Coordinates of C-alpha atoms in Angstrom, one line a residue:
M1 CA -16.5 183.8 59.8
K2 CA -13.2 182.3 61.3
K3 CA -10.0 184.6 62.4
Q4 CA -7.1 184.1 59.7
I5 CA -4.1 183.3 62.4
T6 CA -0.7 183.2 61.6
A7 CA 1.3 179.6 61.4
F8 CA 3.4 180.6 64.7
A9 CA 0.7 181.9 66.1
L10 CA -1.7 178.9 66.0
A11 CA 2.2 177.6 67.1
L12 CA 2.4 180.1 70.3
V13 CA -0.8 179.1 71.0
L14 CA -0.3 175.1 71.0
C15 CA 2.2 175.6 72.3
A16 CA 1.1 177.4 74.9
G17 CA -1.1 174.6 76.2
L18 CA -4.6 177.3 74.9
A19 CA -5.8 176.1 71.9
V20 CA -9.2 174.0 72.7
P21 CA -10.0 171.1 71.9
A22 CA -13.4 170.0 71.6
S23 CA -14.2 168.5 74.9
A24 CA -11.8 166.3 77.4
A25 CA -12.5 163.0 77.0
G26 CA -9.6 163.8 74.3
F27 CA -7.8 164.9 76.4
S28 CA -5.2 161.0 77.5
D29 CA -4.6 162.3 80.1
V30 CA -8.4 163.0 82.0
P31 CA -10.3 160.2 82.5
T32 CA -14.1 160.4 83.5
S33 CA -12.5 158.9 87.0
H34 CA -10.2 162.4 87.1
W35 CA -11.6 164.8 90.2
A36 CA -11.7 167.8 87.6
Y37 CA -12.6 166.0 84.3
E38 CA -16.3 167.9 84.6
Q39 CA -15.1 171.7 85.1
I40 CA -12.4 170.7 82.5
N41 CA -14.2 169.9 80.3
R42 CA -16.7 172.4 80.8
A43 CA -13.5 175.5 80.2
V44 CA -12.2 173.5 77.5
T45 CA -16.3 173.6 75.6
D46 CA -16.7 177.6 77.1
G47 CA -13.0 178.2 75.1
I48 CA -11.1 179.1 77.8
V49 CA -8.5 176.9 78.3
G50 CA -6.7 173.8 75.6
G51 CA -4.8 171.2 75.4
Y52 CA -1.6 169.9 74.3
Q53 CA -0.6 169.3 70.1
D54 CA 0.5 165.5 71.5
G55 CA -3.1 165.5 73.0
T56 CA -2.9 166.1 76.7
F57 CA -4.4 168.7 79.6
R58 CA -1.8 168.2 81.7
P59 CA -3.3 169.2 85.2
A60 CA -0.8 168.4 87.2
A61 CA 1.1 171.3 84.7
P62 CA 2.2 174.6 86.7
V63 CA 0.0 177.8 85.2
S64 CA 1.7 181.4 84.9
Y65 CA 0.6 184.9 85.7
A66 CA 0.6 185.3 81.9
A67 CA -2.3 182.1 81.9
F68 CA -4.1 182.4 84.3
S69 CA -4.8 186.0 83.5
L70 CA -5.4 185.3 79.9
M71 CA -8.2 182.4 81.0
L72 CA -10.2 185.3 83.3
A73 CA -9.8 187.3 80.1
R74 CA -11.9 184.7 78.3
A75 CA -14.2 184.0 81.4
F76 CA -15.3 187.1 82.1
Y77 CA -14.4 189.8 79.8
S78 CA -14.6 188.2 76.1
G79 CA -15.9 191.4 75.0
E80 CA -12.8 193.3 75.6
L81 CA -10.3 190.2 74.2
A82 CA -12.1 190.1 71.8
A83 CA -10.8 194.0 70.2
Y84 CA -6.8 192.4 70.9
P85 CA -5.9 191.1 67.1
N86 CA -4.2 188.5 68.1
G87 CA -5.9 188.0 71.8
G88 CA -3.0 186.5 73.6
T89 CA -1.3 186.7 76.5
E90 CA -0.5 190.5 76.6
A91 CA -4.1 191.2 75.5
G92 CA -5.2 188.9 79.0
E93 CA -2.5 190.3 81.0
A94 CA -3.5 193.8 79.7
I95 CA -7.3 193.7 80.4
M96 CA -6.1 192.2 84.1
N97 CA -4.8 195.2 84.7
R98 CA -7.2 197.3 83.7
H99 CA -9.6 195.5 86.0
N100 CA -6.8 195.9 89.2
I101 CA -7.4 191.8 88.7
L102 CA -3.9 191.9 89.6
R103 CA -4.0 194.4 92.4
D104 CA -1.7 193.1 95.1
T105 CA -0.3 190.1 94.0
S106 CA 3.9 189.6 93.5
R107 CA 2.4 189.7 89.9
M108 CA 5.1 193.2 89.8
S109 CA 7.9 191.6 91.1
R110 CA 8.0 188.2 89.1
S111 CA 7.7 187.6 85.4
S112 CA 4.6 186.9 83.0
G113 CA 5.9 184.0 83.1
S114 CA 6.4 182.6 86.3
D115 CA 4.6 180.2 88.3
L116 CA 0.4 181.8 89.9
P117 CA 1.1 180.6 93.1
R118 CA -2.2 179.4 95.1
E119 CA -2.1 182.9 97.5
D120 CA -1.5 185.1 94.4
M121 CA -4.5 183.0 92.9
A122 CA -6.8 183.6 96.0
Q123 CA -6.0 187.3 95.5
C124 CA -6.7 187.6 91.9
M125 CA -10.3 185.9 92.8
Y126 CA -11.1 187.8 95.3
N127 CA -10.2 191.5 93.3
L128 CA -12.6 189.8 90.2
L129 CA -15.4 188.9 92.6
V130 CA -14.7 193.2 94.0
G131 CA -15.4 194.4 90.0
T132 CA -17.8 192.8 89.3
G133 CA -20.1 193.9 92.2
A134 CA -20.7 190.4 93.7
A135 CA -21.8 189.5 97.6
I136 CA -18.6 189.0 99.8
P137 CA -19.2 187.5 103.1
S138 CA -18.6 189.7 105.8
D139 CA -15.6 190.4 108.3
T140 CA -17.3 187.5 111.0
E141 CA -18.9 185.7 108.4
Y142 CA -15.1 184.8 106.6
L143 CA -13.0 185.0 109.8
K144 CA -14.8 181.6 110.6
S145 CA -13.2 180.7 107.8
M146 CA -9.6 181.2 109.7
S147 CA -9.4 178.5 112.4
S148 CA -10.2 175.4 109.3
I149 CA -7.3 176.8 107.4
S150 CA -3.2 175.3 109.2
D151 CA -1.1 177.0 107.2
F152 CA -2.9 180.8 107.8
Y153 CA 0.0 182.8 109.0
S154 CA 2.2 181.9 106.3
I155 CA -0.2 183.0 103.7
N156 CA 1.1 187.0 102.4
P157 CA -0.8 189.4 104.5
N158 CA -1.8 191.4 101.2
C159 CA -3.9 188.4 100.8
R160 CA -4.6 187.3 103.8
R161 CA -8.6 187.8 103.1
A162 CA -8.9 187.0 99.9
V163 CA -7.7 183.5 101.0
M164 CA -11.0 183.8 103.5
V165 CA -12.8 184.9 101.7
C166 CA -12.6 182.9 99.1
Y167 CA -12.9 179.8 101.9
T168 CA -15.6 180.9 102.6
L169 CA -18.0 181.1 99.5
G170 CA -16.7 177.5 98.4
L171 CA -14.6 179.0 95.7
L172 CA -11.8 176.9 97.4
G173 CA -10.5 174.1 99.5
G174 CA -7.1 173.7 101.3
L175 CA -4.8 170.5 99.8
G176 CA -6.3 167.8 102.2
D177 CA -4.2 167.6 105.4
G178 CA -5.5 170.5 106.5
N179 CA -3.3 173.8 104.4
F180 CA -3.4 176.0 101.9
G181 CA -0.2 175.8 100.2
P182 CA 0.3 179.4 99.7
Q183 CA 3.0 179.7 97.8
K184 CA 2.5 175.5 95.9
S185 CA 1.9 177.0 92.4
M186 CA -1.4 176.5 91.0
N187 CA -2.2 173.8 88.6
R188 CA -4.3 173.5 85.1
A189 CA -7.1 171.2 87.0
Q190 CA -7.0 174.4 89.8
A191 CA -7.2 176.9 87.2
A192 CA -10.2 175.7 85.2
V193 CA -12.4 174.2 88.8
V194 CA -11.7 177.9 90.0
I195 CA -12.4 180.0 87.4
G196 CA -16.0 177.1 87.3
R197 CA -16.8 178.1 90.6
L198 CA -15.9 181.5 90.1
R199 CA -18.2 182.4 87.1
D200 CA -21.4 180.0 88.7
Y201 CA -21.1 182.7 92.1
V202 CA -20.4 185.6 89.8
Q203 CA -23.7 185.1 87.1
R204 CA -25.7 183.8 90.8
N205 CA -24.3 186.7 93.3
G206 CA -22.9 189.8 91.0
V207 CA -24.2 193.3 90.0
V208 CA -22.8 192.8 85.9
E209 CA -23.7 190.4 83.1
I210 CA -20.6 188.4 82.3
P211 CA -20.6 186.6 79.1
G212 CA -22.8 183.8 79.7
G213 CA -24.5 184.6 82.5
P214 CA -28.2 185.9 83.4
E215 CA -29.1 189.5 83.5
P216 CA -27.2 191.8 85.9
K217 CA -29.1 192.5 89.3
A218 CA -28.2 195.8 89.2
Q219 CA -26.4 198.8 88.2
L220 CA -22.4 198.2 89.6
Q221 CA -22.2 200.3 92.4
A222 CA -20.6 203.8 90.8
E223 CA -16.9 204.3 91.9
D224 CA -17.1 207.5 93.9
T225 CA -19.0 206.2 95.7
P226 CA -18.4 202.6 97.0
T227 CA -20.4 200.7 99.8
V228 CA -21.4 201.8 103.6
T229 CA -19.7 198.7 105.6
D230 CA -18.7 197.8 109.5
G231 CA -15.2 198.9 107.6
P232 CA -12.4 196.5 108.4
L233 CA -13.0 193.6 111.1
F234 CA -11.9 195.4 114.3
K235 CA -11.8 191.7 116.1
M236 CA -8.0 190.3 117.7
V237 CA -9.3 186.0 117.0
D238 CA -8.6 184.0 119.1
G239 CA -4.0 183.3 119.9
E240 CA -3.3 186.8 117.9
T241 CA -2.2 189.3 118.4
A242 CA -2.6 193.3 118.9
Q243 CA 0.5 194.2 115.5
Q244 CA -1.2 190.8 113.8
M245 CA -5.0 191.3 114.1
M246 CA -3.6 195.4 112.4
N247 CA -1.6 193.2 109.5
R248 CA -3.8 191.6 108.7
I249 CA -7.2 194.0 108.5
N250 CA -4.3 196.5 106.2
A251 CA -4.1 193.5 103.9
S252 CA -7.1 194.1 102.6
T253 CA -7.0 197.7 103.3
S254 CA -8.1 200.2 99.9
Y255 CA -8.0 204.0 99.0
R256 CA -10.9 206.1 97.7
E257 CA -10.5 209.2 97.3
G258 CA -13.1 210.8 99.4
Y259 CA -13.4 208.1 101.9
L260 CA -12.4 206.4 105.0
T261 CA -12.4 201.9 104.5
N262 CA -16.1 202.4 105.8
G263 CA -17.4 204.0 102.6
K264 CA -17.9 206.7 104.4
P265 CA -17.3 210.0 103.8
I266 CA -14.3 211.6 105.4
T267 CA -15.6 213.4 108.6
E268 CA -13.7 214.6 111.6
E269 CA -16.5 212.5 112.8
N270 CA -16.4 210.0 111.3
I271 CA -13.8 209.0 112.0
K272 CA -13.9 209.1 115.5
E273 CA -16.7 206.1 114.1
L274 CA -14.3 204.0 113.2
L275 CA -11.1 205.2 116.1
A276 CA -14.3 203.5 118.6
K277 CA -14.0 200.6 117.2
F278 CA -10.3 200.6 117.7
E279 CA -10.6 201.9 121.3
E280 CA -13.3 198.5 121.8
T281 CA -10.8 195.9 120.6
M282 CA -7.5 196.9 121.5
P283 CA -8.4 198.8 124.8
T284 CA -6.3 200.9 127.6
G285 CA -3.0 198.6 128.2
T286 CA -3.0 196.5 125.1
P287 CA 0.2 194.7 125.0
W288 CA 2.4 197.5 121.8
D289 CA 5.7 197.6 122.4
E290 CA 9.1 198.3 120.6
S291 CA 9.1 194.8 119.6
Y292 CA 6.4 195.8 117.2
T293 CA 6.9 196.0 113.7
Y294 CA 4.5 197.4 110.0
K295 CA 5.1 197.6 106.7
S296 CA 3.5 200.2 104.6
R297 CA 4.0 201.7 101.6
A298 CA 3.0 205.5 102.8
F299 CA 5.1 206.0 106.1
G300 CA 7.3 202.5 105.3
D301 CA 9.0 200.4 107.6
V302 CA 8.3 201.2 111.2
Y303 CA 8.5 199.8 114.9
A304 CA 6.8 200.3 117.6
C305 CA 5.0 203.8 119.2
S306 CA 5.3 204.3 115.4
A307 CA 4.2 200.9 114.0
F308 CA 0.6 202.1 115.8
G309 CA 0.1 205.3 114.2
A310 CA 1.0 204.3 110.6
A311 CA -1.5 201.2 110.9
I312 CA -4.1 203.0 112.0
S313 CA -3.5 205.1 110.2
D314 CA -3.7 203.0 106.8
A315 CA -7.2 201.0 108.2
L316 CA -8.3 204.6 108.8
F317 CA -7.9 205.7 105.2
G318 CA -6.6 202.3 103.6
K319 CA -3.2 201.5 102.8
D320 CA -2.2 203.5 99.5
A321 CA -3.7 207.3 100.6
P322 CA -1.6 209.5 100.4
M323 CA 0.4 211.5 102.5
T324 CA 0.3 215.0 103.8
K325 CA 4.1 215.8 105.6
H326 CA 4.4 219.4 107.1
Q327 CA 5.0 221.8 110.0
N328 CA 1.9 223.6 110.0
F329 CA 0.3 223.1 113.0
D330 CA -3.1 224.8 113.0
Q331 CA -3.7 221.9 111.0
L332 CA -3.7 219.7 112.7
K333 CA -6.9 217.5 111.6
V334 CA -8.5 214.2 113.3
G335 CA -6.8 211.2 113.0
D336 CA -4.0 213.1 111.9
V337 CA -0.4 211.3 112.6
V338 CA 1.9 213.1 114.6
W339 CA 5.9 212.0 115.0
M340 CA 6.8 215.1 117.8
K341 CA 10.7 215.0 118.4
N342 CA 12.3 217.5 121.4
T343 CA 15.4 218.7 119.7
A344 CA 16.8 219.5 122.6
N345 CA 16.7 216.2 125.2
G346 CA 16.6 213.0 122.3
Y347 CA 12.8 212.5 123.4
Y348 CA 10.5 211.1 120.3
H349 CA 7.0 209.6 120.4
A350 CA 4.2 208.7 118.0
F351 CA 0.6 210.0 118.2
I352 CA -3.0 209.4 116.2
I353 CA -5.4 212.5 116.9
T354 CA -8.3 211.7 118.2
S355 CA -9.6 214.7 119.1
L356 CA -9.4 218.1 118.9
T357 CA -10.1 219.7 122.5
N358 CA -9.7 217.2 125.6
P359 CA -12.5 216.7 127.9
Y360 CA -10.7 217.2 131.6
Y361 CA -8.8 219.8 130.6
G362 CA -10.5 221.4 127.6
S363 CA -9.1 223.1 124.4
D364 CA -5.9 224.0 125.2
Y365 CA -5.8 220.2 124.7
Y366 CA -6.2 217.7 122.2
S367 CA -6.8 213.9 122.6
A368 CA -4.6 211.2 121.0
C369 CA -4.2 207.9 121.0
D370 CA -1.2 206.0 120.8
G371 CA 1.0 202.6 121.5
N372 CA 4.3 201.5 123.3
S373 CA 2.8 204.0 125.9
G374 CA 5.3 202.3 128.5
G375 CA 5.1 198.8 126.3
E376 CA 0.9 199.1 126.4
V377 CA -2.0 200.8 123.7
S378 CA -2.9 204.0 124.8
W379 CA -6.3 205.7 124.2
R380 CA -6.2 208.5 127.4
S381 CA -3.0 210.6 125.6
Q382 CA -3.3 214.3 125.8
G383 CA -1.6 217.3 124.9
K384 CA -0.5 220.5 124.6
Y385 CA -1.0 223.0 122.0
S386 CA 1.8 225.2 123.0
T387 CA 4.4 222.4 123.2
F388 CA 4.4 222.0 119.4
E389 CA 4.7 226.4 119.6
K390 CA 8.1 226.0 121.7
P391 CA 11.3 225.6 118.5
E392 CA 13.1 222.1 120.1
V393 CA 9.4 220.4 119.9
A394 CA 8.3 222.6 116.6
S395 CA 11.9 222.4 114.0
G396 CA 11.7 218.1 115.1
T397 CA 8.2 217.2 114.7
Y398 CA 5.7 216.1 111.7
I399 CA 2.2 216.1 110.9
Y400 CA 1.2 212.8 108.6
S401 CA -2.4 213.3 106.6
R402 CA -4.2 211.9 104.6
Y403 CA -6.7 214.2 103.4

């Protein structure tokens, strides 16, 4: 039985371009020769998007955050959408927020009616892939896509991994000139195409059932037991600085309580394993001086040695991992960031604890790694615990722990 809808609500739907005619063939501006004809026709037939009262689809018209959210909700969460009486754009965004589809996009700094940039489109797609348990390419696989994106470094660091993954899977393409156009607005034809490709990929490679898809391949993994991977991409690509690599890695790190970013439990042994990968990629002598800056949600805007410490910490535990700041030096742990200051002479330096002992000096010393050690990365730093006991050091030194 068809649901009744008020004339006012219907008018809103039609004005938003979300009414659903029978076929794309009914649109005066979508001929069969249009590059997106088949996917537009499919999206319309499946009730994911519609046209306007004047009989047009307006394929080049920009798509807003709210409109794309509703399209995704119709395509992947129609059961949840049915629970909302009006099923409008507010419902679409509510469902997207529930599944973290808008995470790491610019939505929080823009209105729901703002045009959706292509980089945020890619991030939404990536978040949906993760949320449905679909297979994601390995770091080595999606890294290859980087060279085919001429304007890669103009992409928001938060969205770079998403763009590369979607490129690798064939879900996205460029603008024909080698550029991705990250800040360009997504249009309605592109929305129909990427949603169609997303549905096909998730149906073949996902682990949860979506409307119209085949039986799920397996049960979705429990939220508290993330998949164990090789961790963030510990590899510096051609022409990339250590800072650029860390920004790229941490754009995609996510926090899961009790686990490191490679899906392994937080233990001293597992932290050391990840730190060893960093040492292989950024060995002692790698440039890292005062010009290196880093924006961290936990540490804020930091530079030089503090930038190195914050970047490593985010890569180990996830950029959203909670942080505790304290001065209890008896609780120092591997993976902690220490910001040491001598109030007597003004000297300060930040470093990461890599071991609670030192192979050369014994148990009275800790081992550390740091940036801006003579303008370089060093994995051979060490210090004596008794230094923390000095009043001029103890008063101005803090430990930043993520676990």
